[in-house]
């Protein structure tokens, strides 16, 4: 049974944003999100890292931090979903309120700070899955960790047997010091260590799950160039570009615009796209990128693909448009690919530079 989001939305909006999110997870667990039964348009099929995606539109990390609704999200018609960020040990995150809906701007600010149930319940859930549909596991470090690298290694070793791809999140603005891991030397050491950890814990050593790093949109050109070089030299399989921004565009109108935290949704789109196209150019198209940040439509998804994204992800716009968004984006994206004469998503990746 699918409950129409237009009916539920007014009720969810009466709730504090974090309670509304819990209610949405609860609804998905109960199967109220429904199941998208129509097969995907073949033009949307794509293959990245030897994985066959039915379509390139995924759910970004943060929506399902504890891997509670992986299959329910896939059932909405998303081509893949990423659960996390999970930290090795449980931790509460920052005090509430810590999540703000910027209605006037179609944006979200969060300073959740990796609230996490820890690896144990996360593993319990993902190990029970039937493994239908592509699932990525996104890992982070505990706030009080004395050895950040060790936390990432612990996470990767633990989730590796159960995930189709792995992500190290080094770009949340809400954990002190986390983003400094994006600096060249730290990134080099971190990626080298987690790649070894991944290789040693892969169920099939000949086909380890791809490992990606998720970076932020607040990097200057030199920092993007450093990450591009490190990505190429370490052999990391991909990059997610990217996370929320600490910048506040002057166009914001919401009374919550000055809240501390990471901004996502529509106001993030231009910054995220600039970062994505810089990264594609600097990695010379050799490192598959997942474009994330501000996607609200098929046109936005298509623009990211043309700018170099092999896949795309979204979160914030689900808050404003509900679960029907996946179907709408896919329909529009398929039309745009065909209208421009592309036979598949792969053919359109990076088309802006040709
Ligand atoms: C409430 C909230 C929580 C988030 N938590 C995480 C997280 O735990 N790990 C992570 O990698 N990204 C997290 N993100 C970032 C999203 O995955 C995404 O990168 C960002 O929101 C930009 O995409 P969007 O504009 O489509 O939301 C979070 C975003 C929001 C809004």
Tab-separated table of C-alpha atoms and ligand atoms in Angstrom:
chain	number	residue	atom	x	y	z
A	1	UNK	CA	0.000	0.000	0.000
A	2	UNK	CA	1.361	3.428	-0.911
A	3	UNK	CA	0.118	6.368	1.153
A	4	UNK	CA	0.100	9.550	-0.978
A	5	UNK	CA	2.738	11.999	0.209
A	6	UNK	CA	0.444	14.957	-0.536
A	7	UNK	CA	-1.873	13.613	2.194
A	8	UNK	CA	0.872	12.905	4.732
A	9	UNK	CA	2.958	16.031	4.104
A	10	UNK	CA	0.808	18.550	6.047
A	11	UNK	CA	0.947	16.279	9.110
A	12	UNK	CA	4.705	15.751	8.865
A	13	UNK	CA	5.198	19.513	8.632
A	14	UNK	CA	3.493	20.027	11.965
A	15	UNK	CA	6.251	17.989	13.578
A	16	UNK	CA	9.736	19.071	14.522
A	17	UNK	CA	11.902	18.108	11.462
A	18	UNK	CA	13.709	15.354	13.331
A	19	UNK	CA	10.461	13.812	14.584
A	20	UNK	CA	9.053	14.082	11.049
A	21	UNK	CA	12.071	12.181	9.801
A	22	UNK	CA	11.575	9.452	12.408
A	23	UNK	CA	7.921	9.240	11.318
A	24	UNK	CA	9.019	8.855	7.691
A	25	UNK	CA	11.395	6.001	8.626
A	26	UNK	CA	8.633	4.372	10.619
A	27	UNK	CA	6.222	4.698	7.656
A	28	UNK	CA	8.784	3.165	5.307
A	29	UNK	CA	9.376	0.294	7.735
A	30	UNK	CA	5.659	-0.388	7.763
A	31	UNK	CA	5.656	-0.486	3.961
A	32	UNK	CA	3.632	2.727	3.607
A	33	UNK	CA	6.063	4.086	0.987
A	34	UNK	CA	4.753	1.481	-1.444
A	35	UNK	CA	6.564	-0.244	-4.260
A	36	UNK	CA	7.342	1.152	-7.678
A	37	UNK	CA	6.452	-1.796	-9.889
A	38	UNK	CA	7.076	-0.329	-13.364
A	39	UNK	CA	10.440	-1.467	-14.753
A	40	UNK	CA	12.980	1.272	-15.372
A	41	UNK	CA	13.340	2.721	-18.852
A	42	UNK	CA	16.294	0.823	-20.452
A	43	UNK	CA	17.997	4.130	-21.314
A	44	UNK	CA	18.538	4.637	-17.564
A	45	UNK	CA	20.466	1.392	-17.034
A	46	UNK	CA	24.112	1.917	-16.296
A	47	UNK	CA	27.184	-0.054	-15.302
A	48	UNK	CA	29.776	1.390	-12.939
A	49	UNK	CA	32.502	-0.611	-11.129
A	50	UNK	CA	31.096	-3.845	-12.585
A	51	UNK	CA	27.797	-3.147	-10.840
A	52	UNK	CA	24.595	-2.972	-12.884
A	53	UNK	CA	22.403	-0.095	-11.764
A	54	UNK	CA	18.779	-0.148	-13.006
A	55	UNK	CA	18.937	3.657	-12.981
A	56	UNK	CA	21.530	6.213	-11.824
A	57	UNK	CA	19.424	7.958	-9.149
A	58	UNK	CA	20.246	7.005	-5.541
A	59	UNK	CA	19.449	8.021	-1.979
A	60	UNK	CA	22.308	9.895	-0.288
A	61	UNK	CA	23.696	9.009	3.140
A	62	UNK	CA	22.034	10.492	6.208
A	63	UNK	CA	18.446	9.617	5.384
A	64	UNK	CA	18.892	6.063	6.610
A	65	UNK	CA	21.765	6.345	9.060
A	66	UNK	CA	21.096	3.012	10.745
A	67	UNK	CA	20.288	0.921	7.627
A	68	UNK	CA	16.712	0.502	8.817
A	69	UNK	CA	14.943	0.996	5.477
A	70	UNK	CA	17.418	-0.009	2.762
A	71	UNK	CA	14.978	-2.205	0.860
A	72	UNK	CA	12.006	0.121	1.384
A	73	UNK	CA	14.001	2.943	-0.242
A	74	UNK	CA	15.011	0.731	-3.160
A	75	UNK	CA	11.337	-0.208	-3.559
A	76	UNK	CA	10.480	3.470	-4.163
A	77	UNK	CA	12.353	3.175	-7.462
A	78	UNK	CA	15.803	4.409	-6.536
A	79	UNK	CA	18.653	2.743	-8.410
A	80	UNK	CA	20.721	2.373	-5.236
A	81	UNK	CA	20.807	3.550	-1.658
A	82	UNK	CA	23.533	4.436	0.811
A	83	UNK	CA	23.088	3.909	4.555
A	84	UNK	CA	25.127	5.705	7.227
A	85	UNK	CA	27.151	7.438	8.322
A	86	UNK	CA	27.707	4.726	10.914
A	87	UNK	CA	30.388	5.161	13.588
A	88	UNK	CA	32.108	2.195	15.294
A	89	UNK	CA	30.543	2.926	18.697
A	90	UNK	CA	27.089	4.335	19.413
A	91	UNK	CA	27.027	8.094	20.049
A	92	UNK	CA	24.175	10.574	20.544
A	93	UNK	CA	25.319	13.379	18.233
A	94	UNK	CA	24.747	17.049	19.051
A	95	UNK	CA	21.937	18.352	21.291
A	96	UNK	CA	18.543	19.057	19.716
A	97	UNK	CA	17.329	21.093	17.913
A	98	UNK	CA	19.882	20.177	15.264
A	99	UNK	CA	17.845	19.842	12.065
A	100	UNK	CA	16.141	22.804	10.357
A	101	UNK	CA	13.862	22.985	7.331
A	102	UNK	CA	14.413	26.146	5.297
A	103	UNK	CA	10.981	26.144	3.635
A	104	UNK	CA	11.411	29.481	1.834
A	105	UNK	CA	14.631	28.238	0.226
A	106	UNK	CA	13.873	24.526	-0.198
A	107	UNK	CA	16.970	23.858	1.856
A	108	UNK	CA	17.925	21.983	5.019
A	109	UNK	CA	20.526	22.793	7.677
A	110	UNK	CA	21.705	19.978	9.916
A	111	UNK	CA	24.222	19.732	12.716
A	112	UNK	CA	23.323	16.207	13.762
A	113	UNK	CA	26.979	15.338	14.390
A	114	UNK	CA	26.919	11.648	13.431
A	115	UNK	CA	24.172	10.477	15.751
A	116	UNK	CA	24.674	6.761	15.337
A	117	UNK	CA	23.527	3.505	16.862
A	118	UNK	CA	27.038	2.188	16.182
A	119	UNK	CA	28.170	-0.718	14.047
A	120	UNK	CA	26.506	-3.575	15.976
A	121	UNK	CA	22.805	-2.940	15.099
A	122	UNK	CA	23.765	-1.658	11.618
A	123	UNK	CA	25.586	-4.925	10.866
A	124	UNK	CA	22.747	-6.948	12.284
A	125	UNK	CA	20.369	-5.292	9.803
A	126	UNK	CA	22.543	-5.382	6.686
A	127	UNK	CA	23.632	-8.978	7.262
A	128	UNK	CA	19.970	-10.068	7.225
A	129	UNK	CA	19.301	-8.545	3.783
A	130	UNK	CA	18.590	-10.675	0.726
A	131	UNK	CA	21.027	-8.462	-1.270
A	132	UNK	CA	18.585	-7.442	-3.966
A	133	UNK	CA	19.334	-3.923	-5.174
A	134	UNK	CA	22.530	-1.954	-4.774
A	135	UNK	CA	23.450	-0.836	-1.283
A	136	UNK	CA	26.401	1.311	-0.201
A	137	UNK	CA	27.711	1.441	3.373
A	138	UNK	CA	28.977	4.836	4.546
A	139	UNK	CA	31.332	4.866	7.551
A	140	UNK	CA	32.733	7.603	9.785
A	141	UNK	CA	34.604	8.097	13.016
A	142	UNK	CA	33.436	8.587	16.577
A	143	UNK	CA	33.659	12.135	17.891
A	144	UNK	CA	36.023	11.095	20.705
A	145	UNK	CA	38.154	8.758	18.598
A	146	UNK	CA	41.840	9.057	19.415
A	147	UNK	CA	42.847	7.377	16.143
A	148	UNK	CA	40.551	8.513	13.331
A	149	UNK	CA	42.169	6.220	10.749
A	150	UNK	CA	41.562	3.215	12.975
A	151	UNK	CA	37.834	4.059	13.217
A	152	UNK	CA	37.542	4.117	9.427
A	153	UNK	CA	39.430	0.823	9.134
A	154	UNK	CA	37.153	-0.763	11.743
A	155	UNK	CA	34.074	0.410	9.844
A	156	UNK	CA	35.309	-0.778	6.458
A	157	UNK	CA	36.348	-4.216	7.734
A	158	UNK	CA	32.953	-4.662	9.414
A	159	UNK	CA	30.664	-3.618	6.533
A	160	UNK	CA	32.770	-4.985	3.671
A	161	UNK	CA	31.107	-8.445	3.494
A	162	UNK	CA	27.602	-6.986	3.177
A	163	UNK	CA	27.836	-3.903	0.965
A	164	UNK	CA	27.987	-3.451	-2.804
A	165	UNK	CA	30.132	-0.365	-2.344
A	166	UNK	CA	31.881	1.332	0.569
A	167	UNK	CA	32.217	5.013	1.451
A	168	UNK	CA	34.538	6.835	3.834
A	169	UNK	CA	32.877	10.096	4.779
A	170	UNK	CA	35.517	12.744	5.460
A	171	UNK	CA	33.351	15.765	4.788
A	172	UNK	CA	30.656	16.212	7.425
A	173	UNK	CA	31.005	19.721	8.856
A	174	UNK	CA	29.500	18.642	12.197
A	175	UNK	CA	32.309	16.533	13.669
A	176	UNK	CA	35.215	18.708	14.795
A	177	UNK	CA	38.371	18.110	12.755
A	178	UNK	CA	36.750	15.646	10.357
A	179	UNK	CA	37.134	17.760	7.247
A	180	UNK	CA	40.865	18.191	7.844
A	181	UNK	CA	41.124	14.553	6.733
A	182	UNK	CA	40.582	15.927	3.232
A	183	UNK	CA	44.039	17.537	3.326
A	184	UNK	CA	46.443	15.853	0.943
A	185	UNK	CA	48.684	13.913	3.366
A	186	UNK	CA	45.802	12.751	5.588
A	187	UNK	CA	43.713	11.726	2.615
A	188	UNK	CA	46.625	9.779	1.165
A	189	UNK	CA	47.221	7.893	4.411
A	190	UNK	CA	43.537	7.300	5.080
A	191	UNK	CA	42.781	5.973	1.607
A	192	UNK	CA	45.880	3.790	1.536
A	193	UNK	CA	44.934	2.246	4.891
A	194	UNK	CA	41.244	1.689	4.162
A	195	UNK	CA	42.026	0.199	0.754
A	196	UNK	CA	44.285	-2.353	2.466
A	197	UNK	CA	41.576	-3.031	5.063
A	198	UNK	CA	39.024	-3.464	2.283
A	199	UNK	CA	41.277	-5.835	0.310
A	200	UNK	CA	41.918	-7.973	3.377
A	201	UNK	CA	38.260	-8.277	4.341
A	202	UNK	CA	36.573	-8.695	0.948
A	203	UNK	CA	34.662	-11.996	0.734
A	204	UNK	CA	36.003	-12.482	-2.803
A	205	UNK	CA	39.513	-10.973	-2.956
A	206	UNK	CA	39.357	-10.918	-6.761
A	207	UNK	CA	36.299	-8.669	-6.656
A	208	UNK	CA	36.430	-6.421	-3.596
A	209	UNK	CA	33.578	-3.897	-3.322
A	210	UNK	CA	34.517	-0.485	-4.731
A	211	UNK	CA	35.665	2.021	-2.129
A	212	UNK	CA	34.742	5.697	-2.453
A	213	UNK	CA	35.570	8.838	-0.496
A	214	UNK	CA	32.889	11.452	0.104
A	215	UNK	CA	34.254	14.985	-0.062
A	216	UNK	CA	32.746	18.373	0.674
A	217	UNK	CA	31.784	21.263	-1.575
A	218	UNK	CA	33.781	23.836	0.428
A	219	UNK	CA	37.155	22.976	-1.083
A	220	UNK	CA	39.137	25.549	-3.030
A	221	UNK	CA	40.677	24.730	-6.411
A	222	UNK	CA	44.024	23.697	-4.886
A	223	UNK	CA	42.350	21.307	-2.430
A	224	UNK	CA	40.238	19.783	-5.208
A	225	UNK	CA	43.390	19.326	-7.279
A	226	UNK	CA	45.113	17.594	-4.328
A	227	UNK	CA	42.192	15.206	-3.830
A	228	UNK	CA	42.063	14.480	-7.555
A	229	UNK	CA	45.760	13.560	-7.508
A	230	UNK	CA	45.400	11.430	-4.387
A	231	UNK	CA	42.391	9.662	-5.912
A	232	UNK	CA	44.409	8.845	-9.018
A	233	UNK	CA	47.539	7.763	-7.130
A	234	UNK	CA	45.891	5.643	-4.409
A	235	UNK	CA	43.513	3.870	-6.772
A	236	UNK	CA	40.397	4.692	-4.777
A	237	UNK	CA	37.468	3.566	-6.905
A	238	UNK	CA	35.370	6.724	-6.844
A	239	UNK	CA	34.446	10.003	-5.181
A	240	UNK	CA	31.141	11.379	-3.967
A	241	UNK	CA	30.946	15.118	-4.644
A	242	UNK	CA	29.658	15.983	-2.242
A	243	UNK	CA	28.438	16.733	1.211
A	244	UNK	CA	26.665	19.737	2.760
A	245	UNK	CA	28.193	23.252	2.755
A	246	UNK	CA	29.045	25.577	5.605
A	247	UNK	CA	28.613	28.537	3.222
A	248	UNK	CA	25.384	30.557	3.327
A	249	UNK	CA	24.395	32.056	-0.020
A	250	UNK	CA	23.127	35.639	0.385
A	251	UNK	CA	19.882	34.611	-1.336
A	252	UNK	CA	18.638	32.581	1.661
A	253	UNK	CA	15.351	33.887	3.089
A	254	UNK	CA	14.520	31.429	5.872
A	255	UNK	CA	14.748	32.575	9.496
A	256	UNK	CA	16.896	29.474	10.086
A	257	UNK	CA	19.514	30.539	7.526
A	258	UNK	CA	22.048	31.497	10.198
A	259	UNK	CA	21.841	28.189	12.107
A	260	UNK	CA	25.192	26.423	12.433
A	261	UNK	CA	25.617	23.260	10.412
A	262	UNK	CA	25.707	21.952	6.860
A	263	UNK	CA	23.348	23.410	4.272
A	264	UNK	CA	21.831	21.113	1.648
A	265	UNK	CA	19.023	21.180	-0.905
A	266	UNK	CA	18.358	23.720	-3.627
A	267	UNK	CA	20.732	26.464	-2.387
A	268	UNK	CA	23.629	23.975	-2.537
A	269	UNK	CA	23.180	23.114	-6.215
A	270	UNK	CA	25.467	25.723	-7.914
A	271	UNK	CA	28.358	25.149	-5.478
A	272	UNK	CA	28.039	21.356	-5.685
A	273	UNK	CA	27.972	21.450	-9.491
A	274	UNK	CA	31.081	23.642	-9.685
A	275	UNK	CA	32.937	21.249	-7.393
A	276	UNK	CA	31.760	18.265	-9.447
A	277	UNK	CA	32.888	19.690	-12.772
A	278	UNK	CA	36.270	20.728	-11.325
A	279	UNK	CA	36.750	17.219	-9.949
A	280	UNK	CA	35.807	15.586	-13.263
A	281	UNK	CA	38.248	17.797	-15.148
A	282	UNK	CA	41.062	17.241	-12.648
A	283	UNK	CA	40.592	13.473	-12.485
A	284	UNK	CA	40.443	13.497	-16.308
A	285	UNK	CA	37.278	11.429	-16.225
A	286	UNK	CA	39.278	8.446	-14.898
A	287	UNK	CA	37.611	8.205	-11.471
A	288	UNK	CA	33.839	7.564	-11.425
A	289	UNK	CA	32.039	10.336	-9.552
A	290	UNK	CA	28.703	10.357	-7.754
A	291	UNK	CA	27.166	13.819	-8.060
A	292	UNK	CA	25.248	14.900	-4.976
A	293	UNK	CA	23.858	18.192	-3.752
A	294	UNK	CA	20.685	20.082	-4.560
A	295	UNK	CA	19.002	17.694	-6.982
A	296	UNK	CA	15.280	18.445	-7.262
A	297	UNK	CA	14.447	17.389	-10.819
A	298	UNK	CA	15.408	15.305	-13.825
A	299	UNK	CA	17.044	18.428	-15.263
A	300	UNK	CA	19.289	18.730	-12.179
A	301	UNK	CA	20.243	15.040	-12.368
A	302	UNK	CA	20.963	15.355	-16.095
A	303	UNK	CA	23.129	18.454	-15.555
A	304	UNK	CA	25.252	16.537	-13.028
A	305	UNK	CA	25.659	13.604	-15.419
A	306	UNK	CA	26.703	15.935	-18.244
A	307	UNK	CA	29.127	17.608	-15.819
A	308	UNK	CA	30.809	14.262	-15.093
A	309	UNK	CA	28.704	12.257	-12.637
A	310	UNK	CA	28.345	8.559	-13.428
A	311	UNK	CA	25.604	8.347	-10.782
A	312	UNK	CA	23.666	10.886	-8.720
A	313	UNK	CA	22.221	10.979	-5.204
A	314	UNK	CA	19.780	13.147	-3.301
A	315	UNK	CA	18.355	13.581	0.143
A	316	UNK	CA	16.963	17.036	0.999
A	317	UNK	CA	14.440	17.270	-1.800
A	318	UNK	CA	12.780	14.116	-0.487
A	319	UNK	CA	11.802	16.281	2.489
A	320	UNK	CA	9.971	18.742	0.229
A	321	UNK	CA	8.669	16.481	-2.532
A	322	UNK	CA	8.283	13.071	-0.926
A	323	UNK	CA	8.992	9.589	-2.192
A	324	UNK	CA	7.296	10.120	-5.580
A	325	UNK	CA	10.321	12.220	-6.523
A	326	UNK	CA	12.344	9.201	-7.704
A	327	UNK	CA	9.797	8.294	-10.358
A	328	UNK	CA	9.455	11.904	-11.534
A	329	UNK	CA	13.225	12.423	-11.821
A	330	UNK	CA	13.695	9.164	-13.716
A	331	UNK	CA	10.955	9.938	-16.232
A	332	UNK	CA	12.325	13.399	-16.940
A	333	UNK	CA	15.934	12.171	-17.104
A	334	UNK	CA	15.057	9.442	-19.624
A	335	UNK	CA	13.301	12.021	-21.824
A	336	UNK	CA	16.281	14.364	-21.707
A	337	UNK	CA	18.788	11.603	-22.544
A	338	UNK	CA	16.716	10.570	-25.574
A	339	UNK	CA	16.083	14.129	-26.716
A	340	UNK	CA	19.847	14.704	-26.879
A	341	UNK	CA	20.399	11.434	-28.739
A	342	UNK	CA	22.105	9.457	-25.959
A	343	UNK	CA	21.527	5.685	-25.989
A	344	UNK	CA	22.479	5.339	-22.333
A	345	UNK	CA	23.519	7.223	-19.200
A	346	UNK	CA	27.188	6.227	-19.767
A	347	UNK	CA	27.222	8.051	-23.111
A	348	UNK	CA	26.123	11.293	-21.442
A	349	UNK	CA	28.689	11.279	-18.596
A	350	UNK	CA	30.925	14.325	-19.033
A	351	UNK	CA	29.177	15.349	-22.295
A	352	UNK	CA	29.629	19.034	-21.413
A	353	UNK	CA	33.351	18.764	-22.134
A	354	UNK	CA	33.153	17.107	-25.528
B	1	LIG	C1	19.748	15.668	7.769
B	1	LIG	C2	20.938	15.266	6.976
B	1	LIG	C3	21.817	14.317	7.478
B	1	LIG	C4	22.932	13.928	6.745
B	1	LIG	N1	23.758	12.971	7.245
B	1	LIG	C5	24.786	12.519	6.474
B	1	LIG	C6	25.609	11.467	6.932
B	1	LIG	O1	25.408	10.915	8.010
B	1	LIG	N2	26.629	11.068	6.137
B	1	LIG	C7	26.885	11.647	4.922
B	1	LIG	O2	27.805	11.215	4.220
B	1	LIG	N3	26.105	12.642	4.460
B	1	LIG	C8	25.072	13.085	5.202
B	1	LIG	N4	24.278	14.095	4.738
B	1	LIG	C9	24.616	14.738	3.451
B	1	LIG	C10	23.843	14.146	2.281
B	1	LIG	O3	24.185	12.812	2.078
B	1	LIG	C11	24.133	14.931	0.997
B	1	LIG	O4	25.504	14.808	0.707
B	1	LIG	C12	23.789	16.404	1.095
B	1	LIG	O5	22.620	16.597	1.855
B	1	LIG	C13	23.598	17.048	-0.276
B	1	LIG	O6	22.556	16.434	-0.994
B	1	LIG	P1	21.048	17.034	-1.028
B	1	LIG	O7	21.174	18.492	-1.370
B	1	LIG	O8	20.340	16.239	-2.074
B	1	LIG	O9	20.506	16.814	0.314
B	1	LIG	C14	23.175	14.511	5.463
B	1	LIG	C15	22.275	15.460	4.973
B	1	LIG	C16	21.180	15.842	5.700
B	1	LIG	C17	20.233	16.863	5.137
